[in-house]
Amino acid sequence: MLRIRGKVQGVGFRPFVWQLAQQLSLTGDVCNDGAGVLVRLTSTADAFITRLHAHCPPLARIDSLEQSPMQWETLPQDFTIRHSHSSAMETQIVPDAATCPDCLRELNDPNNRRYRYPFINCTHCGPRFTIINAMPYDRPNTVMAAFPLCPACEKEYREPMDRRFHAQPVACPECGPQISWQCDEQHLEREGALQAAIAALKAGKIVAIKGLGGFHLAVDARNDAAVSRLRERKQRPSKPLAVMLPDSDGLPENVLAQLTTPAAPIVLMAKSALPGLSAYIAPGLREVGVMLPANPLQHLLLQGFGGPLVMTSGNLNGKPPAITNQQALEELADIADGWLLHNRDIVQRMDDSVVRANGEMLRRARGFVPDALPLPPGFSGLPPILALGSDLKNTFCLLRGNQAVLSQHLGDLAEEGVEEQWQKARTLMCEAYDFTPEQIVIDAHPGYHSARIGQEMGMPVSKVLHHHAHAVACMAEHSWPLDGGDAIALTLDGIGYGENDQLWGGECLRVNYRDCEHLGGLPAVALPGGDLAARQPWRNLFAQCLAFVPDWQQCPETAVVREQNWPLLATAIARGINSPRASSTGRLFDAAAAALNCAPLQQSYEGEAACRFEALASQSGACLHPVTLPLIKGQLDMAVFWQQWLNWHDCAPARAWAFHDALAKGLADLARSHADKLAIKTIVFSGGVLHNQLMRERFSYHLADFNLLFPTQLPAGDGALALGQALVAAARFHLPSQG
């Protein structure tokens, strides 16, 4: 008997096993259950196991295979596929996968019965996690239970030699879901609906389109007026918009390699390589996010439209994307000119994942979730732990045994409707994995929504410092062992809760899985106006000048501050009124961006000023400069840094590059001093600032003689925080002491 665990359900694994058994003339059976796939054979399995590993289906992955003897009551005469049965859930749920080449060929084949059918799929592609109601993954436990199979589809579904054998979303025009078009009083079905949507897009209209994990808002990406109208209606003045390309012609190989994976994410690439796009797609930035059609409906739309489309989330400003037809019709009524709907329900909201061409993960969702993550060496046999993450870019994490499952990106828990979607996602994930937590882990910040939720769950709760969790998430990605000892961590972001009620954001730490010791970092400065400082970059420039630049009023770069009512703000800072102090790298970048006049007075999205600042620096390239951030008696001297930078009057791009380089060098020197003192050779990087490619590059240069761990497969920002929280809790409370 063979017990196979991993990604082995919903990926054509049982027919693959059946076909191998036929080729080798073996008798026995195979079935799905909560633990994965169980294969029973009447004879030795060596050749079978060899081929099993060598020819795994495209979406499958074998994590473990265990053999054990068994006794047959009655020897079978052939090899069969048995009906699935439920048990405690251990196997992995498979993420949604982009349309495979075979289905795409059939979609465009006039002789195929699924010609131009917007829901074509097989065992190698199509929706998975977004349609699951319960496990095991069989059709009655998905939204496809509402669509009884026609005889032709039933035959394919039951035939082990067919590519659609037990493909749970299998359907055709006769028995499956259908699309519809709604615009004012106009209501069209099937092909008429598709053509109406294409015509609207060609006319510069905004169309709401139902996808696999939510709605998109689409518009002609070459039409300035149309894109501008979308921004105005959606109240999204400058946040970059993703673009769906009709084909891959002319794309760089590294971009194409990411776009054509089964995950089909949004990939960031140089905007200059895509001429013809509207100037309003990604204003002030050097990169644009592109994607290829990931489902049959998108393929048909792009084929009919013949050009690039903006594909941005279908939501009102401050609310999560709509996932039901009724939500879309109501919430997008003042944005969309028409709706391309369908009647297949979406169980789970699933945003598009975002990566860089080098594979660096920025947002982890469709195509990657809910893939299980193996835990580092030394973590095993763990009881169920639920970590709730942060409030921004929220994900949660289920940890048990030797695996963790990180949820999809769910966004800002403070926004209306997000907490409801968060609760639904958590409930479904826990039910699907038969997961009942014994401990809840939350961020140490007492004001977080996630912390409140955790406290209200009625279970033991542990708290983890924000930046400790950041560092541990990166260590885990690199399989740092539980007994691997200490590392030095540079954790750089906006704000996180630190020791003694301090607000951190630019820290040098000594970390292991259990402990976190603060060694130093950026000096704390005021956040004038509290939360307003995160939205208005000029406030941070004023705070930095007040702290480190005595003659700031004579500096041309501070004109943006002098135009504001700064004396009132100075009084508030002096009296400690709504001006908490924080060592925030994010706010430091805001200050520098404001000084070079590349930051808006009011940011319309998180990190806007820093992104524009990095884009400005990229126009320069490496240059010689006099700017330093010296380490004096173990402390970073920001006064020297600011005086040198403000007094060096080169062009703006060179000054932006110098700021990045000097900041990276100063922080690198701080990390090096502590690493040398503690005889540590590994430096871990984490926090949202590490999505800045220039900072990564300069850290790599200035610390080339160390072992450097950067986040890659998981987001550097708060999207991986829950994994770090869970592992800290596991190490502290559930594993023996390291002695």
XYZ file of C-alpha atoms in Angstrom:
739
model
C 0.000 0.000 0.000
C 1.302 3.453 -0.934
C 0.324 6.595 0.941
C 1.069 9.659 -1.241
C 0.904 13.165 0.175
C 1.295 16.546 -1.498
C -0.560 18.310 -4.305
C -2.283 15.177 -5.516
C -5.992 16.011 -5.678
C -7.669 17.894 -8.486
C -4.613 17.571 -10.725
C -5.333 14.366 -12.657
C -3.316 12.223 -10.255
C -5.675 9.256 -10.009
C -6.007 8.776 -13.796
C -2.247 9.150 -14.032
C -1.876 6.361 -11.453
C -4.482 4.271 -13.312
C -2.624 4.677 -16.614
C 0.698 3.712 -15.011
C -0.917 0.608 -13.565
C -2.277 -0.334 -17.009
C 1.155 0.122 -18.586
C 2.755 -2.131 -15.962
C -0.120 -4.673 -15.907
C -0.682 -4.101 -12.197
C -3.861 -4.853 -10.275
C -5.278 -2.979 -7.303
C -6.949 0.411 -6.842
C -6.475 4.089 -6.066
C -8.606 6.638 -4.222
C -8.558 10.138 -2.753
C -9.036 10.730 0.940
C -8.289 13.445 3.452
C -4.613 12.498 3.654
C -3.969 12.571 -0.101
C -3.985 9.563 -2.438
C -3.996 5.916 -1.376
C -2.739 3.292 -3.853
C -3.199 -0.413 -3.151
C -1.279 -2.909 -5.290
C -1.247 -6.679 -5.320
C 2.429 -6.911 -6.289
C 5.753 -5.106 -5.820
C 5.778 -1.403 -6.619
C 9.399 -0.458 -7.422
C 8.914 0.248 -11.144
C 5.589 1.911 -10.405
C 7.146 4.298 -7.851
C 10.006 5.192 -10.210
C 7.589 6.192 -12.975
C 5.313 7.933 -10.483
C 8.087 10.385 -9.605
C 9.413 10.719 -13.156
C 6.137 11.537 -14.936
C 4.050 13.476 -12.394
C 1.109 15.501 -13.865
C 1.848 19.201 -14.530
C 0.057 20.614 -11.471
C 0.916 17.776 -9.092
C 3.717 17.566 -6.540
C 4.618 14.550 -4.397
C 5.830 15.635 -0.970
C 6.039 12.171 0.574
C 5.422 8.525 -0.336
C 5.179 5.833 2.320
C 4.954 2.073 1.727
C 3.288 -0.367 4.059
C 2.160 -4.011 3.718
C -1.499 -4.948 3.471
C -3.682 -8.061 3.208
C -6.379 -8.366 0.521
C -9.601 -10.130 1.438
C -10.267 -10.740 -2.257
C -7.604 -10.168 -4.889
C -8.792 -7.764 -7.614
C -8.587 -8.835 -11.247
C -7.776 -5.355 -12.613
C -6.867 -1.845 -11.471
C -9.719 0.491 -10.553
C -10.354 4.001 -9.289
C -12.362 3.907 -6.087
C -14.768 6.611 -4.910
C -13.220 9.209 -2.598
C -14.006 9.159 1.088
C -13.656 11.805 3.778
C -11.224 11.768 6.671
C -9.021 14.223 8.533
C -7.660 16.641 5.959
C -3.905 16.452 5.372
C -3.525 16.755 1.613
C -3.023 20.070 -0.129
C -5.716 22.047 -1.914
C -4.565 23.048 -5.374
C -4.527 26.712 -6.471
C -6.442 27.877 -9.523
C -4.396 27.370 -12.683
C -4.276 29.279 -15.970
C -5.796 27.794 -19.122
C -3.518 25.047 -20.426
C -2.338 24.833 -24.070
C -4.620 21.871 -24.835
C -7.739 23.702 -23.643
C -6.688 26.859 -25.458
C -6.397 24.899 -28.711
C -9.859 23.451 -28.192
C -11.245 26.890 -27.341
C -10.206 28.095 -30.797
C -11.074 24.946 -32.751
C -14.393 25.338 -34.654
C -14.710 21.552 -34.784
C -14.542 21.133 -31.030
C -17.771 21.060 -29.039
C -16.281 23.552 -26.563
C -15.371 26.040 -29.284
C -15.437 29.550 -27.740
C -16.839 28.213 -24.471
C -15.684 30.612 -21.711
C -15.450 27.899 -19.042
C -13.355 25.257 -20.775
C -10.978 23.429 -18.399
C -9.422 20.047 -17.655
C -7.375 18.361 -14.945
C -4.399 20.525 -15.929
C -6.088 23.909 -15.588
C -9.050 25.926 -14.375
C -10.567 26.934 -11.040
C -9.777 24.927 -7.930
C -9.603 26.721 -4.580
C -12.032 29.480 -5.578
C -14.872 26.988 -6.144
C -14.338 24.608 -3.188
C -16.972 24.426 -0.455
C -15.554 21.397 1.381
C -13.052 18.562 1.072
C -12.299 16.117 -0.381
C -12.152 17.925 -3.689
C -15.007 16.250 -5.576
C -17.690 17.877 -7.704
C -20.490 17.665 -5.097
C -18.273 19.719 -2.766
C -17.790 22.548 -5.279
C -20.016 25.202 -6.828
C -20.173 22.931 -9.908
C -22.712 20.803 -8.049
C -25.262 23.285 -9.419
C -24.457 22.182 -12.982
C -25.347 18.475 -13.585
C -23.157 16.919 -16.244
C -24.607 16.237 -19.683
C -24.017 12.721 -21.128
C -20.980 13.815 -23.147
C -19.292 15.490 -20.179
C -20.279 12.609 -17.901
C -18.530 10.195 -20.246
C -15.330 12.270 -20.186
C -15.543 12.631 -16.419
C -15.795 8.851 -15.941
C -13.154 7.798 -18.503
C -9.682 7.391 -16.936
C -7.983 7.810 -20.300
C -9.615 11.196 -20.853
C -7.893 14.484 -19.960
C -11.046 15.496 -18.093
C -11.331 12.425 -15.917
C -12.584 13.696 -12.572
C -11.855 17.310 -13.544
C -14.375 18.694 -11.068
C -15.139 21.967 -12.946
C -15.670 20.131 -16.256
C -18.537 21.558 -18.285
C -19.613 22.430 -21.804
C -22.085 24.825 -23.468
C -24.890 22.300 -22.937
C -24.547 21.763 -19.195
C -22.188 24.333 -17.714
C -22.095 27.951 -16.590
C -22.917 30.741 -19.027
C -21.961 34.378 -19.422
C -24.377 37.289 -19.689
C -24.173 41.012 -20.441
C -26.003 43.700 -18.559
C -26.024 47.359 -19.536
C -28.966 49.607 -18.699
C -31.964 47.688 -20.001
C -29.907 45.523 -22.348
C -29.466 41.866 -21.365
C -27.645 39.420 -23.632
C -26.474 35.816 -23.263
C -23.543 33.700 -24.451
C -21.761 34.941 -27.597
C -23.950 38.023 -27.747
C -22.799 38.951 -24.252
C -19.151 38.559 -25.204
C -19.503 40.670 -28.341
C -21.356 43.405 -26.455
C -18.524 43.601 -23.921
C -15.899 43.781 -26.676
C -17.853 46.529 -28.451
C -18.126 48.518 -25.225
C -14.381 48.254 -24.625
C -13.623 49.359 -28.178
C -15.888 52.362 -27.597
C -13.810 53.407 -24.586
C -16.335 52.174 -22.023
C -15.539 50.687 -18.610
C -16.609 47.065 -18.251
C -16.892 45.057 -15.016
C -15.872 41.462 -15.694
C -16.443 38.509 -13.393
C -13.371 36.310 -13.132
C -12.247 33.345 -11.027
C -11.725 35.083 -7.702
C -13.550 38.382 -8.085
C -14.376 41.152 -10.530
C -12.040 43.222 -12.685
C -12.709 46.636 -14.157
C -11.454 46.722 -17.737
C -10.813 49.572 -20.155
C -8.706 50.210 -23.263
C -5.148 50.615 -21.933
C -4.186 52.849 -24.897
C -7.050 55.306 -24.455
C -6.021 58.242 -22.234
C -9.592 59.489 -21.847
C -10.920 56.052 -20.920
C -8.150 55.350 -18.372
C -8.524 58.835 -16.902
C -12.284 58.307 -16.586
C -11.701 54.995 -14.798
C -9.347 56.707 -12.337
C -11.840 59.490 -11.698
C -14.790 57.180 -11.142
C -12.830 54.752 -9.001
C -11.195 57.583 -7.029
C -7.786 56.106 -7.766
C -5.770 59.140 -8.870
C -2.321 57.629 -9.299
C -1.966 54.067 -8.007
C -0.608 51.963 -10.890
C -3.017 49.901 -12.969
C -2.265 46.404 -14.263
C -2.439 45.739 -18.001
C -3.512 42.518 -19.683
C -1.716 41.967 -22.984
C -3.348 40.106 -25.887
C -0.179 38.111 -26.567
C 3.433 37.705 -25.512
C 5.056 39.228 -28.591
C 8.259 41.094 -27.824
C 8.290 40.442 -24.092
C 11.653 39.799 -22.393
C 12.347 36.144 -21.671
C 12.456 36.566 -17.894
C 9.072 38.320 -17.918
C 7.591 35.693 -20.225
C 8.884 32.890 -17.990
C 6.810 34.235 -15.090
C 3.728 35.114 -17.143
C 3.398 31.650 -18.625
C 3.487 29.636 -15.400
C 0.205 28.011 -14.264
C -0.084 30.818 -11.686
C -0.166 33.449 -14.487
C 0.632 36.370 -12.146
C 0.977 40.065 -12.810
C 4.652 40.666 -13.591
C 6.394 44.024 -13.203
C 8.484 45.103 -16.186
C 10.004 48.274 -17.623
C 7.303 50.647 -18.816
C 9.595 51.822 -21.597
C 9.405 48.363 -23.208
C 5.658 48.770 -23.820
C 5.127 51.775 -26.087
C 1.593 52.875 -26.803
C 0.142 52.500 -23.327
C -1.723 55.415 -21.817
C 0.407 57.797 -19.780
C -2.112 57.346 -16.960
C -1.350 53.643 -16.427
C 1.548 54.062 -13.949
C 2.289 57.780 -13.577
C 5.675 58.654 -12.137
C 6.883 55.035 -12.097
C 9.356 53.177 -14.288
C 7.579 49.829 -14.087
C 4.178 48.587 -15.133
C 2.425 45.377 -14.118
C 1.467 43.153 -17.046
C -0.344 39.847 -17.326
C -1.593 37.473 -19.976
C -5.115 36.045 -20.130
C -5.425 33.459 -17.354
C -8.880 32.022 -18.024
C -10.910 31.233 -21.176
C -13.149 34.279 -20.896
C -10.121 36.559 -20.768
C -8.630 34.796 -23.814
C -11.824 35.385 -25.783
C -12.040 39.020 -24.700
C -8.453 39.829 -25.624
C -8.712 37.979 -28.933
C -11.806 39.986 -29.823
C -10.503 43.314 -28.561
C -7.093 42.974 -30.207
C -5.133 45.193 -27.844
C -4.087 45.679 -24.217
C -6.694 46.181 -21.517
C -6.416 47.682 -18.079
C -7.492 44.972 -15.641
C -7.817 46.408 -12.166
C -9.720 45.151 -9.144
C -13.482 45.603 -9.313
C -14.102 47.471 -6.100
C -15.178 50.791 -4.681
C -12.406 52.860 -3.119
C -11.985 51.571 0.436
C -13.876 48.311 -0.126
C -12.723 44.834 -1.203
C -13.396 43.519 -4.730
C -16.921 42.300 -5.427
C -17.335 38.542 -5.762
C -21.092 38.190 -6.459
C -23.105 39.500 -9.387
C -25.367 41.468 -7.064
C -22.423 43.087 -5.304
C -20.915 44.111 -8.628
C -24.161 45.545 -9.969
C -24.718 47.578 -6.821
C -21.226 48.612 -5.780
C -19.853 49.328 -9.258
C -22.934 51.147 -10.530
C -21.143 54.512 -10.566
C -17.982 53.114 -12.156
C -18.869 50.536 -14.808
C -20.758 51.184 -18.044
C -21.608 47.494 -18.430
C -21.213 44.139 -16.702
C -19.971 40.862 -18.184
C -21.332 38.360 -15.672
C -21.580 34.603 -15.301
C -23.590 32.246 -13.114
C -20.755 30.223 -11.521
C -20.367 31.282 -7.896
C -17.046 32.416 -6.426
C -16.495 30.886 -2.993
C -13.163 32.561 -2.244
C -12.009 36.046 -3.156
C -8.638 35.690 -4.882
C -6.713 38.722 -6.142
C -4.110 38.523 -8.885
C -0.650 37.662 -7.602
C 2.148 40.142 -8.320
C 5.799 39.195 -8.898
C 8.908 40.687 -10.433
C 10.578 39.174 -13.474
C 13.218 37.633 -11.177
C 10.470 35.793 -9.261
C 10.377 38.091 -6.228
C 6.898 37.855 -4.720
C 5.105 41.136 -4.043
C 1.537 39.898 -3.527
C 0.769 36.211 -3.053
C -2.723 35.093 -4.042
C -4.163 33.480 -7.211
C -2.054 30.619 -8.512
C -0.018 30.264 -5.314
C -2.618 29.983 -2.544
C -3.271 27.644 -0.828
C -0.001 25.863 -1.599
C 1.437 24.479 1.636
C 4.849 25.693 2.737
C 7.326 23.196 4.199
C 8.677 24.227 7.572
C 12.412 24.615 8.227
C 14.396 21.684 9.646
C 13.635 21.063 13.301
C 9.966 22.033 13.118
C 7.741 18.958 13.164
C 4.862 17.433 15.061
C 3.410 20.843 15.814
C -0.077 21.304 17.239
C -2.411 23.569 15.245
C -1.475 27.244 15.510
C -3.410 30.072 13.854
C -1.468 33.310 13.282
C -3.493 36.355 12.295
C -0.893 38.584 10.647
C -0.958 42.350 10.431
C -3.716 44.837 9.611
C -2.330 46.003 6.258
C -1.721 43.533 3.419
C -3.223 40.964 5.740
C -2.809 37.234 5.417
C -3.335 34.593 8.086
C -1.453 31.338 8.574
C -2.445 27.800 9.586
C 0.494 25.858 10.992
C 0.371 22.202 11.953
C 2.642 19.177 11.829
C 5.487 20.179 9.534
C 3.623 22.468 7.143
C 2.112 25.930 7.044
C -0.616 27.294 4.800
C -0.534 31.034 4.211
C -3.817 32.566 3.095
C -4.313 34.779 0.078
C -3.749 38.539 0.280
C -6.843 40.028 1.886
C -5.848 43.680 2.258
C -6.527 46.244 4.952
C -8.676 44.860 7.773
C -9.833 48.375 8.617
C -11.569 48.758 5.245
C -15.296 48.124 5.058
C -16.096 44.548 4.071
C -12.554 43.170 4.339
C -13.004 41.672 7.793
C -16.116 39.822 6.585
C -14.164 38.311 3.667
C -11.312 37.530 6.072
C -13.681 35.630 8.381
C -15.121 33.649 5.453
C -11.666 32.792 4.151
C -10.488 31.658 7.580
C -13.623 29.589 8.196
C -13.373 27.822 4.835
C -9.647 27.174 5.175
C -10.047 25.746 8.672
C -12.971 23.551 7.591
C -11.222 22.359 4.445
C -8.120 21.352 6.377
C -10.072 20.042 9.381
C -8.084 22.579 11.367
C -9.016 23.585 14.918
C -6.373 25.877 16.400
C -5.096 25.359 19.915
C -3.317 28.701 20.014
C -3.795 32.116 18.409
C -0.838 34.354 17.570
C -1.223 38.102 17.078
C 0.904 41.164 16.485
C 2.005 42.952 19.640
C 0.309 46.192 18.542
C -2.683 46.637 20.890
C -4.654 48.697 18.378
C -4.647 46.210 15.494
C -7.969 44.830 14.251
C -6.292 41.437 13.900
C -5.234 41.598 17.559
C -8.805 42.357 18.605
C -10.107 39.433 16.543
C -7.557 37.118 18.147
C -8.402 38.242 21.662
C -12.095 37.607 20.988
C -11.600 33.994 19.821
C -11.547 32.576 23.341
C -8.298 30.627 23.007
C -4.779 31.040 24.388
C -3.172 34.044 22.697
C 0.500 34.887 22.282
C 1.964 38.116 20.958
C 4.950 38.536 18.648
C 6.828 41.735 17.873
C 6.175 42.919 14.335
C 9.804 42.993 13.222
C 10.711 39.698 14.870
C 7.965 38.081 12.768
C 9.281 39.833 9.650
C 12.781 38.468 10.140
C 11.617 34.941 10.975
C 9.426 34.756 7.847
C 12.513 35.421 5.725
C 14.602 32.925 7.698
C 11.932 30.268 7.184
C 11.823 30.897 3.441
C 15.528 30.103 3.335
C 15.081 26.937 5.464
C 17.070 28.336 8.380
C 17.038 25.431 10.878
C 15.384 25.701 14.265
C 18.786 25.082 15.843
C 20.569 27.323 13.328
C 21.399 29.893 15.984
C 21.386 33.654 15.662
C 21.358 35.950 12.672
C 21.528 39.710 12.337
C 18.362 41.204 10.852
C 17.723 44.556 9.203
C 13.955 45.059 9.333
C 12.900 48.148 7.408
C 9.328 49.288 6.898
C 6.802 51.962 7.810
C 5.866 51.263 11.407
C 5.639 48.221 13.661
C 5.192 47.775 17.374
C 8.484 47.318 19.217
C 9.720 46.865 22.763
C 8.561 49.164 25.563
C 5.730 50.615 23.444
C 8.198 52.009 20.920
C 7.345 52.355 17.240
C 9.982 50.696 15.083
C 10.625 50.777 11.368
C 14.395 50.838 10.807
C 15.939 48.264 13.130
C 19.025 46.129 13.519
C 18.174 43.017 15.517
C 19.758 39.827 16.757
C 17.192 37.152 16.001
C 16.531 33.456 16.199
C 13.185 31.690 16.095
C 12.513 32.322 19.783
C 14.253 35.551 20.648
C 14.706 39.033 19.306
C 17.218 41.544 20.717
C 17.239 45.166 19.600
C 20.788 46.255 18.725
C 20.181 49.669 17.164
C 18.718 51.351 14.138
C 17.536 54.649 12.791
C 16.938 57.289 15.466
C 13.282 57.900 16.257
C 11.734 61.166 15.085
C 8.261 62.598 15.445
C 5.353 61.610 13.230
C 3.642 65.014 13.033
C -0.106 64.510 13.031
C 0.163 60.796 13.804
C -1.445 58.837 10.966
C -1.395 61.948 8.756
C 2.394 61.599 8.541
C 1.943 58.390 6.557
C -0.259 60.210 4.037
C 1.495 63.579 3.734
C 5.234 63.187 3.019
C 6.102 66.842 3.707
C 5.317 66.290 7.395
C 8.168 63.781 7.597
C 10.574 66.145 5.877
C 9.673 68.743 8.506
C 10.213 66.260 11.361
C 13.625 65.213 10.007
C 14.681 68.837 9.540
C 13.497 69.802 12.994
C 15.525 66.951 14.489
C 18.719 67.120 12.407
C 18.939 70.292 10.257
C 19.140 73.472 12.375
C 19.243 75.800 9.344
C 16.497 73.994 7.448
C 14.573 77.170 6.596
C 17.453 78.291 4.363
C 17.368 75.062 2.323
C 15.619 75.282 -1.094
C 14.469 71.667 -0.613
C 12.229 72.640 2.303
C 10.006 75.003 0.323
C 7.193 72.469 0.457
C 7.314 72.626 4.270
C 7.504 76.399 4.482
C 4.311 76.620 2.426
C 2.444 74.790 5.208
C 1.476 75.906 8.710
C 4.676 74.478 10.139
C 4.920 76.685 13.284
C 1.723 75.131 14.622
C 3.125 71.680 13.881
C 6.399 72.561 15.602
C 4.476 73.520 18.733
C 2.554 70.233 18.652
C 5.808 68.266 18.326
C 7.426 70.201 21.175
C 4.439 69.479 23.409
C 4.136 65.855 22.308
C 0.644 66.373 20.895
C -0.301 63.725 18.325
C 3.351 63.337 17.371
C 4.532 59.873 18.393
C 8.171 59.080 17.728
C 9.148 56.291 15.343
C 12.339 54.991 13.732
C 10.560 54.555 10.416
C 12.502 53.885 7.211
C 9.324 54.365 5.211
C 8.775 57.853 6.608
C 12.453 58.679 5.980
C 11.927 57.873 2.296
C 8.827 60.060 2.295
C 10.905 62.929 3.662
C 13.585 62.603 0.986
C 10.989 62.307 -1.782
C 9.339 65.499 -0.538
C 12.702 67.281 -0.531
C 13.250 66.468 -4.206
C 9.669 67.424 -5.081
C 8.752 63.962 -6.376
C 6.185 63.266 -3.655
C 2.558 64.377 -3.759
C 1.240 66.571 -0.956
C -1.210 63.754 -0.201
C -0.340 60.142 -1.042
C -3.156 58.277 -2.750
C -1.680 54.839 -2.001
C 0.772 53.367 0.475
C 4.372 53.870 -0.578
C 3.595 56.248 -3.454
C 6.330 58.747 -2.550
C 8.936 56.015 -2.016
C 8.068 54.340 -5.336
C 8.405 57.635 -7.200
C 11.682 58.307 -5.377
C 13.119 54.938 -6.412
C 11.998 55.567 -10.003
C 13.789 58.922 -9.921
C 16.982 57.288 -8.607
C 16.860 54.687 -11.388
C 17.295 57.490 -13.932
C 20.802 58.119 -12.601
C 22.658 54.881 -12.084
C 25.708 54.582 -9.846
C 27.512 57.839 -9.200
C 30.203 59.226 -6.923
C 28.819 61.356 -4.105
C 29.890 62.827 -0.756
C 26.916 61.614 1.293
C 27.518 59.339 4.287
C 25.534 57.994 7.204
C 28.349 57.555 9.719
C 28.257 55.182 12.648
C 29.454 57.097 15.713
C 29.665 55.222 19.021
C 27.265 52.639 17.653
C 24.660 55.211 16.584
C 23.725 56.345 13.076
C 24.398 60.074 12.730
C 21.439 61.408 10.769
C 22.549 65.023 11.245
C 25.668 64.447 9.133
C 23.616 62.490 6.607
C 21.056 65.254 6.084
C 23.574 68.108 6.030
C 25.732 66.376 3.421
C 22.794 65.377 1.252
C 21.040 68.750 1.341
C 24.286 70.586 0.582
C 25.214 68.397 -2.418
C 23.585 70.157 -5.364
C 23.689 67.655 -8.190
C 20.770 66.689 -10.430
C 17.711 65.180 -8.746
C 18.213 61.604 -10.044
C 21.821 61.548 -8.788
C 20.769 62.892 -5.408
C 18.037 60.262 -5.167
C 20.562 57.528 -6.015
C 23.020 58.904 -3.448
C 20.332 58.875 -0.764
C 19.658 55.167 -1.412
C 23.335 54.301 -1.476
C 24.305 56.238 1.652
C 21.347 54.904 3.621
C 22.137 51.319 2.594
C 25.833 51.830 3.446
C 25.034 53.277 6.881
C 22.621 50.469 7.770
C 25.078 47.921 6.371
C 27.847 49.327 8.591
C 25.519 49.062 11.596
C 24.699 45.428 10.802
C 28.359 44.632 10.142
C 29.493 46.090 13.462
C 27.113 43.879 15.427
C 27.708 40.827 13.244
C 31.469 41.107 13.789
C 31.026 41.626 17.518
C 28.796 38.534 17.802
C 30.732 36.437 15.241
C 27.638 36.104 13.027
C 27.993 35.730 9.243
C 24.334 35.799 8.152
C 22.263 38.955 7.714
C 18.509 38.731 7.154
C 16.519 41.467 5.402
C 12.793 42.032 5.711
C 10.050 44.648 5.774
C 8.283 46.468 2.964
C 11.273 48.690 2.159
C 12.999 45.545 0.860
C 10.716 45.638 -2.191
C 12.920 48.563 -3.250
C 15.248 46.983 -5.802
C 17.932 49.655 -5.502
C 18.161 49.149 -1.743
C 18.563 45.392 -2.267
C 21.285 46.035 -4.808
C 23.217 48.411 -2.559
C 22.928 46.120 0.476
C 24.304 43.273 -1.638
C 27.216 45.490 -2.673
C 28.076 46.823 0.772
C 27.728 43.436 2.515
C 29.112 41.167 -0.187
C 31.268 39.229 2.296
C 28.245 38.074 4.349
C 25.599 35.429 3.780
C 22.580 37.582 2.864
C 18.992 36.353 3.059
C 16.439 38.407 1.108
C 12.710 37.589 0.840
C 11.919 36.154 -2.598
C 9.239 33.468 -2.597
C 7.223 35.321 0.041
C 6.518 39.058 0.240
C 9.045 41.183 2.108
C 6.206 43.233 3.584
C 3.320 42.272 5.819
C 2.036 39.597 3.417
C 4.293 36.984 5.060
C 4.095 38.299 8.614
C 1.652 35.601 9.766
C 4.113 32.832 8.896
C 6.779 34.515 11.012
C 4.334 34.906 13.897
C 3.362 31.245 13.761
C 6.959 30.031 13.765
C 7.974 32.256 16.670
C 5.042 30.907 18.675
C 5.863 27.328 17.686
C 9.488 27.722 18.682
C 8.680 29.371 22.004
C 5.833 27.262 23.258
C 5.835 23.886 21.521
C 9.400 22.757 20.971
C 12.088 21.718 23.456
C 14.714 24.224 24.480
C 17.786 24.560 22.315
C 19.812 24.095 25.451
